[in-house]
C-alpha positions in Angstrom: -35.8 -1.2 17.6 -35.1 -3.7 14.9 -35.8 -1.4 11.9 -32.5 0.5 12.0 -30.5 -2.8 12.2 -32.3 -4.1 9.1 -31.7 -0.9 7.3 -28.0 -1.0 8.1 -27.6 -4.7 7.1 -29.4 -4.1 3.8 -27.2 -1.1 3.0 -23.9 -3.0 3.4 -24.1 -5.1 0.2 -25.0 -1.9 -1.7 -21.8 -0.3 -0.5 -19.6 -3.4 -1.0 -20.7 -4.1 -4.5 -19.1 -1.0 -6.1 -15.9 -1.7 -4.1 -15.9 -5.4 -5.3 -16.5 -4.3 -8.9 -13.7 -1.8 -8.6 -11.2 -4.3 -7.1 -12.2 -7.1 -9.6 -11.5 -4.7 -12.4 -8.1 -3.8 -11.0 -7.3 -7.5 -10.4 -8.2 -8.3 -14.0 -5.9 -5.5 -15.3 -3.2 -6.7 -13.0 -3.3 -10.2 -14.4 -3.3 -8.9 -18.0 -0.3 -6.8 -17.1 1.5 -9.7 -15.6 0.9 -11.8 -18.7 2.2 -9.1 -21.0 5.2 -8.7 -18.7 6.0 -12.4 -18.9 5.9 -12.3 -22.7 8.1 -9.2 -22.9 10.6 -10.5 -20.4 10.8 -13.9 -22.1 11.2 -12.2 -25.6 13.9 -9.8 -24.2 15.8 -12.6 -22.6 16.0 -14.4 -26.0 17.5 -11.3 -27.6 20.5 -11.3 -25.2 23.8 -11.9 -27.1 25.8 -15.1 -26.3 25.1 -18.8 -26.0 23.9 -20.5 -22.8 26.0 -23.6 -23.3 29.1 -21.6 -24.1 28.7 -19.4 -21.1 28.3 -22.5 -18.8 31.1 -24.6 -20.3 33.6 -21.8 -21.1 35.5 -20.9 -24.2 37.5 -24.2 -24.4 34.6 -26.5 -24.7 34.0 -28.0 -28.2 30.9 -27.1 -30.2 29.5 -30.6 -29.8 29.7 -30.3 -26.0 28.0 -26.9 -26.2 25.2 -28.3 -28.5 24.7 -31.3 -26.2 24.3 -29.1 -23.1 21.9 -26.7 -24.9 19.8 -29.8 -25.9 19.9 -31.1 -22.3 18.8 -27.6 -21.0 16.1 -27.4 -23.6 17.2 -24.0 -24.9 17.4 -25.3 -28.5 13.6 -25.9 -28.6 11.2 -23.6 -30.4 10.6 -20.3 -28.6 6.9 -20.9 -28.1 7.5 -24.3 -26.5 10.1 -22.8 -24.2 7.7 -20.0 -23.1 4.9 -22.4 -22.5 7.1 -24.7 -20.4 8.5 -21.9 -18.4 5.2 -20.0 -17.6 3.3 -23.2 -16.8 6.0 -24.2 -14.3 6.0 -20.7 -12.8 2.3 -20.7 -12.3 2.6 -24.1 -10.5 5.3 -22.6 -8.2 8.2 -24.5 -9.8 10.8 -21.9 -10.7 13.2 -24.5 -12.1 17.0 -24.6 -11.8 19.5 -21.9 -12.5 21.3 -22.6 -15.8 24.5 -21.1 -14.3 24.6 -22.5 -10.7 22.7 -25.7 -11.3 20.6 -25.0 -8.2 16.9 -24.3 -7.6 16.2 -20.7 -8.6 14.1 -20.0 -5.5 17.1 -21.0 -3.3 19.0 -18.1 -4.9 16.2 -15.6 -5.5 14.4 -16.2 -2.1 17.2 -14.8 0.2 17.9 -12.0 -2.3 14.2 -11.0 -2.4 14.2 -11.1 1.5 17.2 -8.7 1.5 15.5 -6.3 -0.9 12.3 -6.4 1.1 14.2 -5.5 4.3 15.9 -2.5 2.5 12.6 -1.4 0.9 10.8 -1.7 4.3 13.4 0.6 6.1 13.3 3.1 3.2 9.5 3.0 3.1 9.2 3.6 6.9 11.5 6.7 6.5 10.0 7.9 3.2 6.3 8.0 3.9 6.0 10.0 7.1 8.9 12.4 6.1 7.5 13.2 2.6 3.9 13.5 3.7 4.9 15.8 6.6 7.0 17.8 4.3 4.1 18.1 1.7 1.5 19.1 4.4 3.8 21.7 6.0 4.6 23.2 2.6 0.9 23.4 1.7 -0.1 25.0 4.9 2.8 27.5 4.6 2.1 28.1 0.9 4.2 30.9 -0.6 6.3 31.3 2.5 10.0 30.6 3.1 9.3 27.1 4.5 7.3 26.2 1.4 10.0 27.3 -0.9 12.7 25.5 1.1 10.9 22.2 1.1 9.9 22.4 -2.6 13.3 23.4 -3.9 15.1 20.8 -1.7 12.7 18.1 -2.9 13.1 19.0 -6.5 16.9 19.3 -6.2 17.2 15.8 -4.6 14.9 14.3 -7.2 16.9 15.6 -10.1 20.2 14.2 -8.7 21.0 10.6 -9.8 20.8 8.2 -7.0 24.4 7.0 -7.3 25.6 10.6 -6.8 23.4 11.0 -3.7 24.6 7.6 -2.4 28.3 8.5 -2.9 27.9 11.8 -1.1 26.2 10.1 1.8 28.9 7.4 2.0 31.6 10.1 2.1 29.8 12.4 4.6 28.1 10.1 7.0 30.0 6.8 6.5 33.6 7.9 6.0 34.1 11.5 7.4 31.6 11.4 10.3 31.7 7.6 10.8 28.1 7.6 12.0 26.9 4.6 9.9 28.6 1.7 8.1 29.3 2.1 4.4 28.0 -1.3 3.5 24.5 -2.6 3.7 25.4 -6.2 4.6 25.2 -6.7 8.4 27.5 -9.4 10.0 26.0 -12.9 10.0 23.8 -13.5 13.0 23.3 -9.8 13.7 20.1 -8.8 15.5 17.3 -6.6 13.9 18.7 -3.4 15.4 22.1 -3.9 13.9 20.6 -4.9 10.5 18.5 -1.7 10.5 21.7 0.3 11.3 23.4 -1.2 8.3 20.4 -0.4 6.0 20.0 3.2 7.1 22.6 4.7 4.8 21.2 3.1 1.5 17.7 3.9 2.7 18.5 7.5 3.1 19.8 7.6 -0.4 16.5 6.2 -1.6 14.5 8.6 0.5 16.4 11.5 -1.0 15.5 10.4 -4.5 11.8 9.8 -3.8 11.1 12.6 -1.2 10.4 15.2 -3.9 7.9 13.0 -5.8 5.7 12.2 -2.7 6.0 15.6 -1.0 5.1 17.5 -4.2 1.9 15.5 -4.9 1.0 15.7 -1.2 1.5 19.5 -1.2 -0.7 19.9 -4.4 -3.5 17.6 -2.9 -3.6 19.4 0.4 -3.8 22.8 -1.3 -6.7 21.6 -3.4 -8.4 20.2 -0.4 -7.9 23.3 1.7 -9.5 25.4 -1.1 -12.4 23.0 -1.7 -16.0 23.9 -0.9 -16.4 21.2 1.6 -13.6 22.6 3.7 -15.1 26.1 3.7 -18.4 24.5 4.6 -16.8 22.7 7.5 -15.4 25.9 8.9 -18.7 27.7 8.4 -20.4 24.9 10.5 -18.2 25.9 13.4 -15.8 22.9 13.3 -12.4 23.5 14.9 -9.3 23.6 12.6 -7.9 20.3 13.9 -11.1 18.5 13.2 -11.3 20.0 9.7 -7.7 19.1 8.9 -7.9 15.4 10.1 -11.4 14.5 9.0 -11.8 16.5 5.8 -8.5 17.9 4.4 -6.0 15.1 5.1 -8.4 12.2 4.4 -9.2 13.5 0.9 -5.8 14.9 0.0 -3.9 11.6 0.8 -5.7 9.7 -1.9 -3.3 10.7 -4.7 -0.4 10.3 -2.3 -1.4 6.6 -1.7 -1.3 6.0 -5.5 2.1 7.6 -5.9 3.6 5.7 -2.9 2.3 2.4 -4.3 4.0 3.1 -7.7 7.3 3.6 -5.9 7.1 0.3 -4.0 8.0 -1.7 -7.2 11.0 0.6 -7.6 12.0 0.0 -4.0 12.0 -3.8 -4.5 13.4 -4.3 -8.0 15.0 -1.0 -9.1 17.8 -0.9 -6.6 20.6 -2.3 -8.7 22.7 0.9 -8.3 22.2 1.1 -4.6 22.8 -2.6 -4.1 26.1 -2.4 -6.1 27.3 0.7 -4.3 26.6 -0.7 -0.8 27.6 -4.3 -1.7 24.1 -5.7 -0.9 22.9 -9.1 -2.2 19.4 -8.0 -3.3 17.2 -9.3 -6.1 18.3 -6.4 -8.4 21.8 -7.6 -8.3 20.7 -11.2 -8.8 18.8 -10.2 -12.0 21.7 -8.2 -13.3 24.2 -11.1 -12.8 21.6 -13.5 -14.5 21.4 -11.2 -17.5 25.2 -11.0 -17.8 25.5 -14.8 -17.7 22.5 -15.4 -19.9 20.8 -17.4 -17.2 17.4 -17.3 -18.8 15.5 -19.1 -16.0 16.7 -16.9 -13.1 16.4 -13.7 -15.2 12.8 -14.4 -16.2 11.8 -15.6 -12.8 13.4 -12.7 -11.0 11.8 -10.0 -13.2 8.4 -11.7 -13.0 8.6 -11.9 -9.2 9.4 -8.2 -9.0 6.4 -7.6 -11.3 4.2 -9.6 -8.9 5.4 -7.6 -5.9 4.7 -4.4 -7.8 1.2 -5.5 -8.7 0.4 -6.7 -5.2 1.5 -3.3 -3.8 -0.7 -1.6 -6.4 -3.7 -3.8 -5.4 -3.2 -3.1 -1.7 -3.1 0.6 -2.6 -6.4 0.2 -4.6 -8.0 -1.5 -1.6 -7.0 1.3 0.7 -8.0 3.9 -2.0 -11.4 2.3 -2.4 -12.1 2.3 1.3 -11.1 6.0 1.7 -12.8 7.3 -1.4 -16.6 7.8 -1.0 -17.1 8.0 -4.8 -16.0 4.4 -5.1 -17.8 3.2 -2.0 -21.1 4.5 -3.3 -20.5 3.6 -7.0 -19.5 6.9 -8.4 -16.4 5.5 -10.0 -16.3 2.4 -12.2 
């Protein structure tokens, strides 16, 4: 009676080691990517035209006052020293003070990041089930009218710039039909239902842009899984169609979809500048844009690096899910 338990317990480390190696490799690549991103962001910020002291003091300040402020802010030090000081503080959790607002950066970026996460969450909840359902239906109706309608609609929406889609939605749903508010900023103190109502219109604009990507990869993956040998074998063994679809086709075909969805999460968090501007929403994309305009190095660099961290965390979570669902990783077939 004890032998099976011993066999099971001894097999778990063998299964977990390939997953651990896979995730450690992904974590190392993520940290290397983050380091390169910090260097690129810092170097790009230094290339922005203008002078920090002049931007803060205005055009009527004397050059001596500008030089004194630049010295106090430390922006006249060597580039390597400035990078080392910034990245060491960032690693310790000290984001510093905004050069423009003279306030802690986290006090400005924190609420903006929270707003962007809310918008991304609503868009994500709408996007994933709609696009996966569309891709699965298109694959199971391959070559038929439904397949062509879903494929053409997805490709058409993907090819339209997001600001065009957003403007059309504002005109149709917000102004003509008056179903949803045309701004994404809910009144202060609004409950969660009201906040979601205000975020629906910009979320629909994002879903329209991303639906084609996710639905197309889902459709291709499901078609490949349906035509695979293991699916035919499952049918030959007498398994019913529902069991084959859920246990064999969907489980294997969703692996590429998970990777595609994970790559879009970073865009949903930090690439929403156009949507945030159109819907007057104080998100992190708009904060980064204003910081770049005002040459606020500290907030610009911190904002971009935070978006990079969110993107990499989403990718790592997708890798964990991918490794748990993919038997080739669980049993060491993929390094």
